[in-house]
């Protein structure tokens, strides 16, 4: 058996933590031959709940799980971590504006970013899920200047999966028939689910569905508002689907993307598609299977997509402005 991979998870006693920890311990990220150590970070009031989660993990007797660390100290939780999943964040309180949420969460990602730089493995990869994830990722990245920027990403894979499932359902096909669904921009209500470049059974999704009014209206709206719809139905936000998407996201960046395909991930913009350089924005990304990735170039954006992309990029730029003092 090889040396264990150390996976740090912040907010580990929360909903997404509860859903994802057993799946990582079962080998769903690193495969059936790779032992793991789970390094869980929580805030002091949640440490008892975390203890319960750790007891449940022990009770699964996972063959690959070599250890569980529970701590409220980021330096302990991130110690030698190969992968850091930044899930923990303060939730949006009643009457709180998005700007307030950004300001509340920003300092958490400064401290944790610094701790990643100091304590994690030299080859660490970091994924931010806690919202507002794009801007939290930007802050963490700036707070760990010695860690290469391309090691940081944030998650729009849940939105991509939602879009893919909606298109499959509308077309009456299996989700596997739908390829290259794509999310541009911010993981927020301004995100842009792109049906223009999606294919269904190898043909243009737009042609197969043949209903532009539905695609531009109900489809985009339903992906943007799916999170709110789940809260209304379940009384709690998406957790199993978010954990599932996070596993997809980590695999997307680790494994080579099949030729001609891409996956949605929020990464640092190099100015592609007119997205301001340096913003963390969702793009079509291809991974090389050796730890590297690149933004897919050359996709044509029509007037509709361009207008929507401009709006979501403006929101990201505004979020960056709100946290400018935290960007070092
Ligand atoms: P929960 O409220 O169930 O869990 C969050 C956990 O984070 C809590 O246990 C809390 O104690 C902990 N926490 C708070 N501050 C912390 C800190 N400074 N250090 C360590 N832990 C801390 O939320 P959950 O449903 O698990 O969602 C977690 C985050 O994911 C939220 O910010 C949520 O908005 C975000 N989401 C992002 C998604 C995405 O696609 N990017 C989708 C799902 C999810 O909504």
Short mmCIF file of N, CA and C in Angstrom, two decimals, residues 25-111:
data_model
loop_
_atom_site.label_atom_id
_atom_site.label_comp_id
_atom_site.label_asym_id
_atom_site.label_seq_id
_atom_site.Cartn_x
_atom_site.Cartn_y
_atom_site.Cartn_z
N UNK A 25 -13.40 8.38 2.11
CA UNK A 25 -12.82 7.23 2.84
C UNK A 25 -13.04 5.92 2.08
N UNK A 26 -14.07 5.89 1.25
CA UNK A 26 -14.35 4.67 0.48
C UNK A 26 -13.53 4.63 -0.82
N UNK A 27 -12.74 5.67 -1.07
CA UNK A 27 -11.83 5.64 -2.22
C UNK A 27 -12.37 6.32 -3.47
N UNK A 28 -13.42 7.12 -3.32
CA UNK A 28 -14.04 7.69 -4.53
C UNK A 28 -13.23 8.81 -5.17
N UNK A 29 -12.30 9.40 -4.46
CA UNK A 29 -11.46 10.41 -5.12
C UNK A 29 -10.17 9.79 -5.63
N UNK A 30 -9.50 9.06 -4.77
CA UNK A 30 -8.15 8.60 -5.14
C UNK A 30 -8.09 7.14 -5.59
N UNK A 31 -9.23 6.50 -5.60
CA UNK A 31 -9.25 5.13 -6.12
C UNK A 31 -9.12 4.06 -5.04
N UNK A 32 -9.34 2.81 -5.43
CA UNK A 32 -9.47 1.71 -4.46
C UNK A 32 -8.16 1.23 -3.85
N UNK A 33 -7.01 1.76 -4.35
CA UNK A 33 -5.73 1.28 -3.81
C UNK A 33 -5.00 2.35 -3.00
N UNK A 34 -5.65 3.49 -2.82
CA UNK A 34 -4.94 4.61 -2.21
C UNK A 34 -5.48 4.89 -0.81
N UNK A 35 -4.71 4.60 0.24
CA UNK A 35 -5.17 4.93 1.59
C UNK A 35 -5.27 6.46 1.79
N UNK A 36 -6.13 6.84 2.68
CA UNK A 36 -6.31 8.28 2.96
C UNK A 36 -6.31 8.54 4.46
N UNK A 37 -5.93 9.78 4.81
CA UNK A 37 -6.12 10.28 6.17
C UNK A 37 -7.02 11.49 6.04
N UNK A 38 -8.10 11.54 6.79
CA UNK A 38 -9.03 12.67 6.74
C UNK A 38 -8.67 13.64 7.85
N UNK A 39 -8.47 14.90 7.48
CA UNK A 39 -8.03 15.91 8.45
C UNK A 39 -9.13 16.98 8.50
N UNK A 40 -9.92 16.91 9.55
CA UNK A 40 -11.15 17.71 9.62
C UNK A 40 -10.97 18.97 10.45
N UNK A 41 -11.40 20.09 9.86
CA UNK A 41 -11.34 21.36 10.58
C UNK A 41 -12.75 21.84 10.90
N UNK A 42 -12.93 22.27 12.12
CA UNK A 42 -14.21 22.89 12.52
C UNK A 42 -13.95 24.06 13.46
N UNK A 43 -14.99 24.81 13.73
CA UNK A 43 -14.89 25.87 14.74
C UNK A 43 -15.21 25.24 16.10
N UNK A 44 -14.74 25.84 17.20
CA UNK A 44 -14.91 25.20 18.51
C UNK A 44 -16.35 24.75 18.82
N UNK A 45 -17.40 25.55 18.52
CA UNK A 45 -18.74 25.08 18.90
C UNK A 45 -19.19 23.81 18.17
N UNK A 46 -18.51 23.49 17.07
CA UNK A 46 -18.93 22.31 16.29
C UNK A 46 -18.02 21.10 16.53
N UNK A 47 -17.07 21.24 17.48
CA UNK A 47 -16.12 20.14 17.67
C UNK A 47 -16.78 18.87 18.20
N UNK A 48 -17.82 19.04 19.01
CA UNK A 48 -18.49 17.85 19.54
C UNK A 48 -19.22 17.10 18.42
N UNK A 49 -19.90 17.89 17.56
CA UNK A 49 -20.59 17.27 16.41
C UNK A 49 -19.57 16.57 15.53
N UNK A 50 -18.40 17.18 15.39
CA UNK A 50 -17.34 16.57 14.55
C UNK A 50 -16.88 15.24 15.15
N UNK A 51 -16.83 15.21 16.48
CA UNK A 51 -16.45 13.96 17.16
C UNK A 51 -17.43 12.85 16.77
N UNK A 52 -18.70 13.20 16.70
CA UNK A 52 -19.71 12.21 16.31
C UNK A 52 -19.51 11.73 14.88
N UNK A 53 -19.16 12.65 14.01
CA UNK A 53 -18.91 12.28 12.61
C UNK A 53 -17.71 11.33 12.55
N UNK A 54 -16.67 11.66 13.33
CA UNK A 54 -15.46 10.81 13.34
C UNK A 54 -15.80 9.41 13.87
N UNK A 55 -16.68 9.34 14.88
CA UNK A 55 -17.06 8.02 15.42
C UNK A 55 -17.78 7.21 14.35
N UNK A 56 -18.64 7.88 13.59
CA UNK A 56 -19.34 7.16 12.51
C UNK A 56 -18.38 6.65 11.45
N UNK A 57 -17.39 7.49 11.14
CA UNK A 57 -16.40 7.06 10.13
C UNK A 57 -15.64 5.83 10.64
N UNK A 58 -15.28 5.86 11.92
CA UNK A 58 -14.60 4.69 12.50
C UNK A 58 -15.48 3.45 12.38
N UNK A 59 -16.78 3.66 12.63
CA UNK A 59 -17.71 2.53 12.63
C UNK A 59 -17.94 1.95 11.24
N UNK A 60 -17.47 2.66 10.22
CA UNK A 60 -17.58 2.09 8.86
C UNK A 60 -16.44 1.11 8.59
N UNK A 61 -15.40 1.15 9.42
CA UNK A 61 -14.23 0.27 9.24
C UNK A 61 -13.73 0.27 7.79
N UNK A 62 -13.61 1.46 7.24
CA UNK A 62 -13.15 1.57 5.84
C UNK A 62 -11.73 1.03 5.70
N UNK A 63 -11.51 0.11 4.77
CA UNK A 63 -10.16 -0.43 4.61
C UNK A 63 -9.12 0.63 4.24
N UNK A 64 -9.53 1.69 3.55
CA UNK A 64 -8.55 2.68 3.08
C UNK A 64 -8.30 3.81 4.08
N UNK A 65 -9.11 3.87 5.12
CA UNK A 65 -9.02 5.02 6.03
C UNK A 65 -7.95 4.77 7.09
N UNK A 66 -6.81 5.45 6.93
CA UNK A 66 -5.68 5.21 7.86
C UNK A 66 -5.71 6.09 9.09
N UNK A 67 -6.53 7.13 9.06
CA UNK A 67 -6.57 7.99 10.24
C UNK A 67 -7.56 9.12 10.08
N UNK A 68 -8.01 9.65 11.21
CA UNK A 68 -8.91 10.81 11.20
C UNK A 68 -8.34 11.82 12.20
N UNK A 69 -8.15 13.04 11.72
CA UNK A 69 -7.68 14.11 12.59
C UNK A 69 -8.84 15.08 12.75
N UNK A 70 -9.14 15.49 13.96
CA UNK A 70 -10.19 16.49 14.18
C UNK A 70 -9.56 17.66 14.92
N UNK A 71 -9.69 18.86 14.37
CA UNK A 71 -9.04 19.99 15.03
C UNK A 71 -9.77 21.29 14.73
N UNK A 72 -9.59 22.27 15.63
CA UNK A 72 -10.09 23.61 15.33
C UNK A 72 -8.91 24.53 14.98
N UNK A 73 -7.75 23.92 14.75
CA UNK A 73 -6.56 24.69 14.38
C UNK A 73 -6.22 24.39 12.91
N UNK A 74 -6.31 25.40 12.04
CA UNK A 74 -6.05 25.13 10.62
C UNK A 74 -4.65 24.57 10.35
N UNK A 75 -3.68 24.94 11.18
CA UNK A 75 -2.32 24.41 10.94
C UNK A 75 -2.27 22.90 11.18
N UNK A 76 -3.05 22.44 12.14
CA UNK A 76 -3.10 20.99 12.40
C UNK A 76 -3.88 20.32 11.27
N UNK A 77 -5.05 20.87 10.96
CA UNK A 77 -5.91 20.24 9.94
C UNK A 77 -5.26 20.25 8.56
N UNK A 78 -4.49 21.29 8.25
CA UNK A 78 -3.88 21.36 6.91
C UNK A 78 -2.48 20.74 6.89
N UNK A 79 -2.02 20.22 8.02
CA UNK A 79 -0.65 19.70 8.11
C UNK A 79 -0.36 18.65 7.02
N UNK A 80 0.58 18.98 6.14
CA UNK A 80 1.01 18.08 5.05
C UNK A 80 -0.13 17.66 4.13
N UNK A 81 -1.22 18.43 4.10
CA UNK A 81 -2.38 18.03 3.29
C UNK A 81 -2.04 18.07 1.80
N UNK A 82 -2.47 17.01 1.09
CA UNK A 82 -2.30 16.95 -0.37
C UNK A 82 -3.47 17.64 -1.06
N UNK A 83 -4.61 17.62 -0.39
CA UNK A 83 -5.82 18.21 -0.95
C UNK A 83 -6.55 18.92 0.19
N UNK A 84 -6.91 20.18 -0.05
CA UNK A 84 -7.70 20.91 0.95
C UNK A 84 -9.04 21.28 0.34
N UNK A 85 -10.10 20.81 0.95
CA UNK A 85 -11.46 21.13 0.49
C UNK A 85 -12.02 22.18 1.45
N UNK A 86 -12.14 23.41 0.95
CA UNK A 86 -12.59 24.51 1.82
C UNK A 86 -14.11 24.64 1.72
N UNK A 87 -14.76 23.89 2.59
CA UNK A 87 -16.23 23.82 2.55
C UNK A 87 -16.84 24.73 3.61
N UNK A 88 -16.17 24.87 4.74
CA UNK A 88 -16.74 25.64 5.86
C UNK A 88 -16.82 27.12 5.55
N UNK A 89 -17.94 27.71 5.91
CA UNK A 89 -18.12 29.15 5.73
C UNK A 89 -19.28 29.57 6.61
N UNK A 90 -19.38 30.87 6.85
CA UNK A 90 -20.53 31.36 7.61
C UNK A 90 -21.72 31.40 6.69
N UNK A 91 -22.86 30.92 7.14
CA UNK A 91 -24.04 30.95 6.27
C UNK A 91 -24.61 32.37 6.15
N UNK A 92 -25.38 32.57 5.12
CA UNK A 92 -26.02 33.87 4.92
C UNK A 92 -27.16 34.01 5.93
N UNK A 93 -27.07 34.99 6.80
CA UNK A 93 -28.11 35.19 7.81
C UNK A 93 -29.30 35.94 7.23
N UNK A 94 -30.37 35.99 8.03
CA UNK A 94 -31.58 36.68 7.60
C UNK A 94 -31.29 38.15 7.33
N UNK A 95 -31.77 38.65 6.21
CA UNK A 95 -31.64 40.07 5.89
C UNK A 95 -30.23 40.47 5.46
N UNK A 96 -29.34 39.48 5.35
CA UNK A 96 -27.94 39.77 4.98
C UNK A 96 -27.84 39.94 3.46
N UNK A 97 -27.15 40.98 3.04
CA UNK A 97 -26.92 41.18 1.60
C UNK A 97 -25.71 40.31 1.20
N UNK A 98 -25.58 40.07 -0.12
CA UNK A 98 -24.43 39.29 -0.61
C UNK A 98 -23.10 39.95 -0.20
N UNK A 99 -23.08 41.30 -0.26
CA UNK A 99 -21.87 42.03 0.12
C UNK A 99 -21.49 41.77 1.57
N UNK A 100 -22.51 41.68 2.46
CA UNK A 100 -22.24 41.41 3.88
C UNK A 100 -21.63 40.01 4.03
N UNK A 101 -22.18 39.07 3.27
CA UNK A 101 -21.69 37.68 3.34
C UNK A 101 -20.23 37.63 2.91
N UNK A 102 -19.92 38.37 1.86
CA UNK A 102 -18.54 38.40 1.36
C UNK A 102 -17.61 38.96 2.43
N UNK A 103 -18.02 40.02 3.09
CA UNK A 103 -17.18 40.64 4.12
C UNK A 103 -17.04 39.73 5.34
N UNK A 104 -18.13 39.02 5.70
CA UNK A 104 -18.10 38.11 6.85
C UNK A 104 -17.14 36.95 6.61
N UNK A 105 -17.16 36.45 5.40
CA UNK A 105 -16.37 35.24 5.10
C UNK A 105 -14.93 35.53 4.72
N UNK A 106 -14.69 36.71 4.17
CA UNK A 106 -13.36 37.03 3.66
C UNK A 106 -12.23 36.70 4.64
N UNK A 107 -12.32 37.21 5.89
CA UNK A 107 -11.20 36.99 6.82
C UNK A 107 -10.93 35.51 7.11
N UNK A 108 -11.96 34.68 7.06
CA UNK A 108 -11.75 33.23 7.28
C UNK A 108 -10.78 32.70 6.23
N UNK A 109 -10.96 33.16 5.00
CA UNK A 109 -10.16 32.63 3.89
C UNK A 109 -8.76 33.25 3.84
N UNK A 110 -8.59 34.41 4.51
CA UNK A 110 -7.24 34.95 4.66
C UNK A 110 -6.46 34.02 5.60
N UNK A 111 -7.03 33.78 6.78
CA UNK A 111 -6.34 32.97 7.79
C UNK A 111 -6.09 31.55 7.30
#
